[in-house]
Coordinates of C-alpha atoms in Angstrom, one line a residue:
E11 CA 13.9 125.1 -14.0
R12 CA 15.7 128.5 -14.2
E13 CA 13.4 128.9 -15.9
R14 CA 11.0 127.6 -14.8
E15 CA 11.9 129.0 -11.3
R16 CA 11.8 133.1 -12.7
K17 CA 7.7 132.0 -14.0
G18 CA 7.9 131.4 -9.8
K19 CA 8.8 134.0 -8.6
R20 CA 7.5 135.9 -11.0
G21 CA 4.2 134.8 -10.5
R22 CA 4.5 135.2 -6.2
M23 CA 5.5 138.5 -6.8
A24 CA 2.4 139.1 -9.0
A25 CA 0.4 138.3 -5.8
G26 CA 1.7 141.2 -4.0
D27 CA 4.6 138.8 -2.4
G28 CA 7.4 141.4 -2.6
D29 CA 8.5 139.8 1.4
D30 CA 10.7 136.8 1.7
H31 CA 8.9 136.0 4.1
L32 CA 5.7 135.1 2.4
E33 CA 7.1 132.9 0.3
L34 CA 6.6 129.6 2.3
H35 CA 2.2 131.1 2.5
V36 CA 2.4 131.0 -1.3
S37 CA 3.8 127.9 -1.9
A38 CA 1.7 126.2 0.1
W39 CA -1.1 128.3 -0.9
D40 CA 0.2 127.1 -4.8
G41 CA 0.4 123.5 -3.8
D42 CA 4.3 123.3 -4.5
V43 CA 5.2 120.4 -2.4
E44 CA 8.7 120.5 -3.2
R45 CA 9.4 124.4 -3.4
V46 CA 8.0 123.9 0.1
R47 CA 10.4 121.1 1.3
G48 CA 12.9 123.3 0.2
L49 CA 12.0 126.1 2.1
V50 CA 11.3 123.8 5.5
E51 CA 14.6 123.0 4.7
R52 CA 16.4 127.2 5.9
G53 CA 17.3 128.7 8.7
F54 CA 15.1 131.6 7.3
Y55 CA 12.0 130.3 7.1
R56 CA 12.1 126.9 9.6
E57 CA 12.6 130.1 12.1
H58 CA 10.0 132.2 10.9
I59 CA 7.4 128.7 10.2
N60 CA 4.7 130.1 12.5
G61 CA 4.8 134.0 10.4
K62 CA 1.3 135.5 10.1
D63 CA 0.0 136.7 6.5
F64 CA -2.2 140.0 6.2
H65 CA -5.0 138.2 7.2
G66 CA -3.4 136.5 10.0
N67 CA -3.0 133.3 8.3
T68 CA 0.2 130.2 9.1
A69 CA 1.4 128.3 5.8
L70 CA -0.2 125.4 7.5
H71 CA -3.5 127.3 7.9
I72 CA -3.1 127.4 4.0
A73 CA -1.9 124.0 3.4
A74 CA -4.8 122.7 5.6
H75 CA -7.7 124.9 3.6
F76 CA -7.0 123.2 0.5
G77 CA -6.2 120.1 2.0
S78 CA -2.8 119.6 0.9
K79 CA -1.2 116.6 3.3
E80 CA 2.0 116.0 1.2
I81 CA 2.4 120.6 2.7
V82 CA 0.8 119.6 6.2
E83 CA 3.0 117.3 6.9
A84 CA 6.0 119.0 5.2
L85 CA 5.2 122.0 7.9
V86 CA 4.0 119.8 10.5
E87 CA 7.5 118.0 10.4
A88 CA 9.1 120.8 10.9
G89 CA 8.3 122.4 13.8
A90 CA 4.5 124.4 12.3
N91 CA 2.7 125.4 15.5
P92 CA -0.8 123.4 15.5
E93 CA -2.7 125.3 17.7
C94 CA -1.7 129.1 16.0
T95 CA -4.6 130.8 15.7
S96 CA -5.4 133.1 12.7
A97 CA -7.0 136.5 12.8
A98 CA -11.0 134.9 12.2
G99 CA -10.2 133.1 15.2
W100 CA -9.4 130.1 13.3
R101 CA -7.0 126.9 13.9
P102 CA -5.3 124.9 10.9
L103 CA -7.4 122.1 12.4
D104 CA -10.8 124.5 11.4
E105 CA -9.9 124.8 8.6
A106 CA -9.0 121.0 7.4
I107 CA -12.6 120.6 8.7
A108 CA -13.9 122.8 6.9
S109 CA -12.4 121.6 3.2
G110 CA -12.9 118.6 4.7
S111 CA -10.2 117.2 4.5
R112 CA -10.0 114.3 7.2
E113 CA -6.2 112.9 6.2
C114 CA -5.1 116.7 7.3
A115 CA -8.0 116.9 10.2
A116 CA -6.6 113.5 11.7
I117 CA -2.5 114.8 10.8
L118 CA -3.4 118.4 13.1
M119 CA -5.5 116.4 16.1
R120 CA -1.9 114.2 16.0
S121 CA -0.2 117.0 16.1
S122 CA -1.5 119.3 18.5
L123 CA -1.2 116.7 21.3
N124 CA 2.0 116.2 20.7
H125 CA 3.0 119.7 20.3
Y126 CA 1.8 119.7 23.8
R127 CA 3.4 116.6 25.0
H128 CA 6.7 118.9 23.6
S129 CA 5.4 121.5 25.1
M130 CA 5.1 120.6 28.7
T131 CA 8.9 118.5 28.7
L132 CA 10.2 121.9 27.9
R133 CA 8.6 124.5 30.1
A134 CA 8.9 121.8 32.9
Q135 CA 11.9 123.0 34.3
Q136 CA 10.3 126.8 34.3
F137 CA 7.6 126.4 36.5
F138 CA 9.7 123.7 38.9
D139 CA 12.2 127.8 38.9
R140 CA 8.3 129.3 39.6
L141 CA 7.2 126.9 41.7
R142 CA 10.3 126.6 43.8
T143 CA 10.1 130.5 45.0
I144 CA 6.4 130.0 45.9
P145 CA 5.1 129.6 49.6
D146 CA 3.9 125.6 49.9
F147 CA 0.4 126.6 49.7
S148 CA -3.1 125.0 50.2
F149 CA -6.3 126.9 49.1
E150 CA -9.9 126.8 47.0
I151 CA -11.1 128.2 44.1
R152 CA -15.0 128.5 44.3
W153 CA -16.7 128.3 40.5
D154 CA -20.5 130.0 40.8
F155 CA -22.0 130.1 37.2
E156 CA -24.5 133.1 36.4
L157 CA -26.7 132.6 34.0
L158 CA -28.2 135.7 31.0
G159 CA -26.2 138.1 33.7
G160 CA -27.9 136.4 36.9
W161 CA -27.9 134.5 39.5
V162 CA -29.1 131.2 39.7
P163 CA -32.3 130.5 41.2
S164 CA -31.8 127.8 43.7
L165 CA -34.5 125.7 42.1
V166 CA -32.4 125.6 39.0
R167 CA -28.8 126.1 40.1
Q168 CA -29.2 122.1 40.8
Y169 CA -29.1 121.7 37.6
V170 CA -25.6 124.2 37.1
P171 CA -22.8 123.3 37.0
N172 CA -19.8 125.2 39.2
D173 CA -16.9 123.9 41.5
V174 CA -14.7 124.5 43.9
Y175 CA -11.4 123.7 43.1
R176 CA -8.9 122.3 46.3
I177 CA -5.6 123.8 45.5
S178 CA -2.4 122.2 46.9
K179 CA 1.4 123.1 46.3
R180 CA 4.5 121.6 48.1
G181 CA 8.1 122.5 46.4
D182 CA 7.4 122.2 42.7
A183 CA 5.0 120.2 42.6
V184 CA 1.2 121.1 42.6
R185 CA -2.1 119.1 42.8
V186 CA -5.5 120.2 42.2
D187 CA -8.7 118.2 43.2
Y188 CA -12.0 118.5 41.7
T189 CA -15.9 117.3 40.9
L190 CA -17.2 118.2 37.5
L191 CA -16.6 115.9 34.9
G192 CA -19.2 117.4 32.4
F193 CA -22.8 119.2 31.4
K194 CA -24.7 118.4 28.9
N195 CA -28.4 118.2 28.8
L196 CA -28.9 119.7 32.3
Q197 CA -27.4 116.6 33.7
I198 CA -24.2 117.1 35.5
S199 CA -21.8 114.5 36.3
R200 CA -19.6 114.7 39.2
G201 CA -16.2 113.0 40.0
K202 CA -13.7 112.9 42.5
M203 CA -10.8 113.6 40.2
S204 CA -7.0 115.2 41.1
M205 CA -4.4 117.0 38.3
V206 CA -1.5 117.3 40.0
F207 CA 2.1 117.9 38.3
A208 CA 4.4 115.6 38.7
G209 CA 7.7 117.5 41.4
S210 CA 11.7 117.2 40.4
D211 CA 11.4 114.4 43.1
Q212 CA 9.0 112.3 40.3
G213 CA 12.0 110.6 38.3
E214 CA 11.3 109.8 34.9
F215 CA 8.1 111.1 35.9
A216 CA 8.8 114.9 36.8
G217 CA 7.3 117.0 35.2
H218 CA 4.5 115.5 34.0
L219 CA 0.6 116.4 34.0
F220 CA -1.1 113.2 35.2
A221 CA -5.5 112.9 35.4
I222 CA -5.9 110.6 38.6
D223 CA -9.5 109.0 38.9
H224 CA -9.8 108.0 42.5
I225 CA -13.8 106.3 41.7
K226 CA -12.4 104.7 38.9
K227 CA -8.6 104.2 40.0
T228 CA -6.6 105.2 36.7
I229 CA -4.3 107.9 36.2
Q230 CA -3.5 108.8 32.9
D231 CA 0.2 111.2 31.9
F232 CA -0.8 114.1 29.7
A233 CA 2.8 113.4 28.1
A234 CA 2.5 109.5 27.3
P235 CA 2.8 108.9 24.3
P236 CA -0.1 107.1 22.6
G237 CA -1.9 104.6 23.3
D238 CA -3.1 101.2 21.5
S239 CA -6.4 103.2 20.8
Y240 CA -4.9 106.6 19.9
D241 CA -6.5 105.8 16.2
E242 CA -9.7 104.8 17.2
Q243 CA -9.8 108.5 19.6
I244 CA -9.3 111.0 17.5
G245 CA -11.7 109.0 14.4
E246 CA -13.8 109.3 17.2
A247 CA -14.0 113.1 18.0
L248 CA -12.8 113.5 14.0
D249 CA -17.3 112.0 13.3
Y250 CA -18.4 114.6 16.2
L251 CA -16.3 118.0 14.4
F252 CA -17.1 116.9 10.9
A253 CA -20.9 116.7 11.3
H254 CA -21.4 120.1 13.6
D255 CA -20.5 123.5 12.9
L256 CA -17.1 125.1 13.5
C257 CA -16.7 127.8 15.7
S258 CA -13.9 130.5 16.2
Y259 CA -13.1 132.0 20.0
S260 CA -10.2 134.9 20.3
P261 CA -9.8 136.0 23.9
P262 CA -11.6 139.4 24.7
A263 CA -7.9 141.2 25.2
A264 CA -7.8 140.7 21.4
H265 CA -10.4 142.0 19.9
A266 CA -10.7 145.0 21.9
K267 CA -7.3 145.4 20.2
E268 CA -8.2 144.9 16.8
R269 CA -10.4 147.2 17.9
G270 CA -7.8 150.2 18.9
G271 CA -9.0 150.2 22.1
N272 CA -8.2 148.9 25.1
V273 CA -9.8 146.8 28.3
S274 CA -9.8 148.8 31.5
F275 CA -10.2 148.1 34.7
R276 CA -11.7 151.6 37.0
P277 CA -12.8 152.3 40.2
V278 CA -16.0 152.0 42.0
T279 CA -16.8 154.5 44.1
S280 CA -19.5 154.2 47.0
W281 CA -22.7 156.5 46.2
L282 CA -22.2 159.6 49.1
S283 CA -19.0 159.8 48.2
S284 CA -15.9 159.9 45.3
A285 CA -14.1 157.3 47.0
P286 CA -13.5 154.3 46.1
R287 CA -15.1 151.2 46.8
T288 CA -13.7 148.4 49.0
E289 CA -15.1 145.3 50.3
M290 CA -14.6 142.5 52.7
I291 CA -14.5 139.0 51.5
E292 CA -13.3 136.7 54.0
C293 CA -11.1 138.2 55.9
Y294 CA -9.8 140.1 53.2
Q295 CA -10.3 144.0 52.3
C296 CA -10.7 144.5 48.6
D297 CA -10.9 147.0 46.7
L298 CA -13.8 147.3 43.6
F299 CA -13.3 147.2 40.3
S300 CA -15.5 147.7 36.6
T301 CA -14.0 145.8 33.4
H302 CA -14.7 147.5 30.6
G303 CA -13.8 147.6 26.8
V304 CA -14.3 144.0 26.6
K305 CA -15.9 141.9 23.6
L306 CA -17.1 138.4 23.0
Q307 CA -17.6 137.6 19.4
S308 CA -17.1 134.3 17.6
L309 CA -17.7 133.8 13.6
Y310 CA -19.8 130.1 13.0
R311 CA -18.9 128.2 10.2
S312 CA -22.0 125.5 9.0
D313 CA -21.6 123.2 5.8
P314 CA -25.6 123.6 4.9
D315 CA -25.9 120.0 4.1
A316 CA -23.7 118.3 7.2
K317 CA -25.8 120.5 9.2
R318 CA -29.2 119.2 7.9
T319 CA -28.8 115.5 7.9
R320 CA -25.2 115.9 10.4
I321 CA -23.2 113.4 7.9
P322 CA -19.9 114.3 8.9
R323 CA -18.4 116.5 5.8
S324 CA -16.8 115.3 2.9
F325 CA -13.9 116.8 1.0
V326 CA -14.9 119.9 -1.3
G327 CA -12.8 118.8 -4.0
A328 CA -10.5 119.3 -6.8
E329 CA -12.5 121.8 -8.7
A330 CA -13.4 123.8 -6.3
V331 CA -10.0 123.7 -4.1
S332 CA -7.9 125.2 -8.6
H333 CA -10.5 127.9 -8.3
Y334 CA -10.3 128.7 -5.3
R335 CA -6.5 129.1 -5.6
R336 CA -6.8 131.5 -8.5
L337 CA -7.6 133.5 -6.2
R338 CA -4.6 133.9 -5.2
T339 CA -2.9 137.9 -6.7
E340 CA -6.3 139.5 -4.5
Y341 CA -5.9 137.2 -1.1
F342 CA -2.1 138.4 -1.8
S343 CA -2.9 142.2 -2.7
Q344 CA -3.8 143.4 0.9
S345 CA -5.9 145.6 -0.4
S346 CA -9.1 146.9 1.2
K347 CA -10.9 144.4 -1.5
S348 CA -9.1 141.3 0.1
R349 CA -9.0 142.4 3.8
E350 CA -13.1 142.8 3.4
R351 CA -13.1 139.3 1.6
F352 CA -11.3 136.9 3.7
K353 CA -12.6 138.7 6.9
D354 CA -13.9 135.8 8.3
G355 CA -11.3 133.0 7.4
L356 CA -10.4 131.2 4.9
V357 CA -14.3 130.8 4.0
W358 CA -15.7 128.7 1.1
F359 CA -17.5 130.9 -0.4
G360 CA -21.3 129.0 -1.9
R361 CA -20.8 125.5 0.6
E362 CA -20.2 127.5 4.1
N363 CA -22.5 129.1 5.8
V364 CA -21.2 132.2 8.4
R365 CA -22.5 133.5 10.9
H366 CA -21.4 135.9 13.9
Q367 CA -22.1 136.9 16.8
A368 CA -20.4 139.9 19.6
K369 CA -21.2 140.3 23.0
S370 CA -20.7 143.4 25.4
F371 CA -18.7 142.1 28.9
E372 CA -19.2 144.3 32.3
G373 CA -18.2 143.1 35.1
N374 CA -16.7 143.4 38.1
L375 CA -13.4 142.5 40.2
Y376 CA -12.1 141.7 43.7
V377 CA -8.1 143.3 44.6
C378 CA -6.5 142.3 48.0
E379 CA -3.2 143.5 48.4
D380 CA -2.5 142.3 51.2
F381 CA -4.0 138.2 50.2
P382 CA -0.7 135.9 50.4
L383 CA -0.7 135.5 47.4
E384 CA 0.3 137.5 44.2
M385 CA -1.1 138.0 40.9
S386 CA 1.5 136.2 38.9
H387 CA 1.7 132.9 41.4
L388 CA -1.9 132.0 40.1
M389 CA -1.0 132.6 36.6
T390 CA 1.2 129.8 36.4
L391 CA -1.4 127.8 38.3
S392 CA -2.8 128.8 35.2
E393 CA -0.3 128.5 32.5
I394 CA 0.9 124.8 33.8
Y395 CA -3.6 123.9 33.6
S396 CA -5.2 125.9 31.1
P397 CA -3.8 122.9 28.1
T398 CA -5.7 120.1 29.7
S399 CA -8.4 122.7 31.8
Q400 CA -11.2 125.6 29.5
Q401 CA -12.0 126.6 32.3
W402 CA -7.8 127.7 33.6
E403 CA -8.3 129.0 30.5
K404 CA -10.4 131.5 30.5
L405 CA -8.8 132.4 33.9
K406 CA -5.6 132.2 32.2
Q407 CA -7.1 134.5 29.1
Y408 CA -8.7 137.1 31.7
L409 CA -5.5 137.4 34.0
E410 CA -3.4 138.7 30.4
M411 CA -5.6 141.4 30.4
N412 CA -3.6 144.7 32.4
L413 CA -4.9 144.1 35.5
P414 CA -4.9 146.3 38.6
A415 CA -2.0 145.5 41.5
G416 CA -3.1 142.7 43.7
Y417 CA -4.2 139.9 43.9
P418 CA -7.8 139.2 42.4
V419 CA -9.6 137.2 45.4
R420 CA -13.1 136.8 42.7
I421 CA -13.5 138.2 39.2
Q422 CA -16.4 137.4 36.9
I423 CA -15.2 136.2 33.7
P424 CA -17.5 135.4 30.3
V425 CA -17.2 131.8 29.8
W426 CA -19.8 131.6 27.2
W427 CA -23.2 133.1 25.7
G428 CA -24.9 134.2 28.4
I429 CA -22.7 131.6 30.9
T430 CA -20.5 134.2 33.6
A431 CA -18.4 132.3 36.4
N432 CA -17.6 133.5 39.2
V433 CA -14.5 133.0 40.0
E434 CA -12.9 133.4 44.5
S435 CA -10.3 132.3 46.1
G436 CA -10.3 131.3 49.9
K437 CA -9.5 129.6 52.3
F438 CA -6.1 129.7 52.1
S439 CA -3.7 128.3 54.7
K440 CA 0.1 128.1 54.7
G441 CA 2.5 125.6 55.7
S442 CA 3.7 122.5 53.3
P443 CA 0.8 119.5 52.8
P444 CA 1.1 116.3 53.3
K445 CA 4.1 115.0 50.6
E446 CA 2.4 111.9 50.6
M447 CA -0.3 113.8 48.4
F448 CA 1.7 114.7 44.8
D449 CA 2.8 110.5 44.6
I450 CA 1.6 109.0 41.9
P451 CA -0.8 105.9 42.7
N452 CA 1.7 103.0 41.6
H453 CA -2.3 100.8 42.0
Y454 CA -3.9 102.5 40.4
T455 CA -4.4 101.1 36.4
Q456 CA -2.3 103.6 33.4
I457 CA -4.6 104.8 31.0
C458 CA -3.9 106.6 27.6
E459 CA -6.1 108.0 25.8
A460 CA -5.8 111.1 22.8
Y461 CA -9.0 112.9 23.2
I462 CA -9.3 114.0 26.5
G463 CA -12.8 114.5 28.9
H464 CA -11.9 117.3 30.4
E465 CA -14.1 119.2 33.1
T466 CA -16.0 121.5 30.8
R467 CA -15.3 119.8 27.7
E468 CA -19.1 118.5 27.6
M469 CA -20.2 122.3 29.1
M470 CA -19.2 124.3 26.0
K471 CA -20.7 121.3 23.4
S472 CA -24.2 121.6 24.6
A473 CA -23.3 125.7 24.9
Q474 CA -22.5 125.2 21.1
S475 CA -25.6 123.6 19.3
G476 CA -28.1 124.8 21.8
K477 CA -27.2 127.0 18.9
H478 CA -27.6 125.8 15.7

């Protein structure tokens, strides 16, 4: 046993792993289940279980890539974050799908949903505290979409999604009303929906996020445990994912940082002088800034057979796994050759095709220092809602950049290739909305879905599938 341990350590050192923090990665690469189980019991590795290697991968990425079910389970049970993204923008779920490991993909999808429920519970008190510092209000955020950098012509505007978020806040509870449910094949589906973050006075539901469908008379508690159709819904989601290309996407600011630059916002000056330009939006005087250094960048990984036949990916096989494991020394060498070979992620060479897509984005930002809300207040709202909404997630990513001081009354946000959203705040009203607005209807039917169809999922699918 000592000899085996000595040889194992020497092998890890030969792989370029002189640092203890990579021992978990190397053990996952080797497929050493017992070693991984032993390491995650130690305080150091449990604390650094989401640590990344030279290529930005966690041990969970590596285990998912090789389809190592037992190692994936061990890492997830020890607290590994299934939503971590690599330097190339891939999640562990993406790696499991690329390898054709449906078992690992199912584990990771369940883990992602469990991770969200757990994090919601942990952050509830933090959100309560932050919301209580904000005066009660009602206001609107309007989303208008542009195609190919220009306003949508009036003749086709009906075919392009837009929405108005009506946001109400009372105490430590928030409600967002919206109508856009999906967009696919130039067909917009609308409804009457509310997303309610339940306040601390809601008993067992305090701190939970609810999706309320006022037409179907249903409610969904995003913090509720799985329902009876949980496995079936996950299976349907995996059927789709295994038969389509994988697409990575990282926040624009991350790409700017990787290139050694920064996103910047420069004051726009008037034609006749160097004075900063201002514009009135509703009753608010706003300073105008132009956006620089933002770049959209995505990778697409496709399995030619699955792409051609739409038959879901199958497991790569033991021979391919064995061959890839022999690349361990090169992978962990931290050499320029290693960086170049694995820059697109843990790609299955010879099985997957990789395509790059990049585009610079330039837009405008209108900032007001006298708006009744602060930018930090908008960030709190985006943090609450972004896990269940692509639109809130895009807004949060934008707010995380180094914006000028003041409240962003109007923003141009890159949503997807060729699609830009103009996000404008307005119709602000001070005062406390009626308390009953934030009550969870007890006469609605409660549902529990694993694969949440939030308002822009179909739009993103449509945009992505149209590229392939």
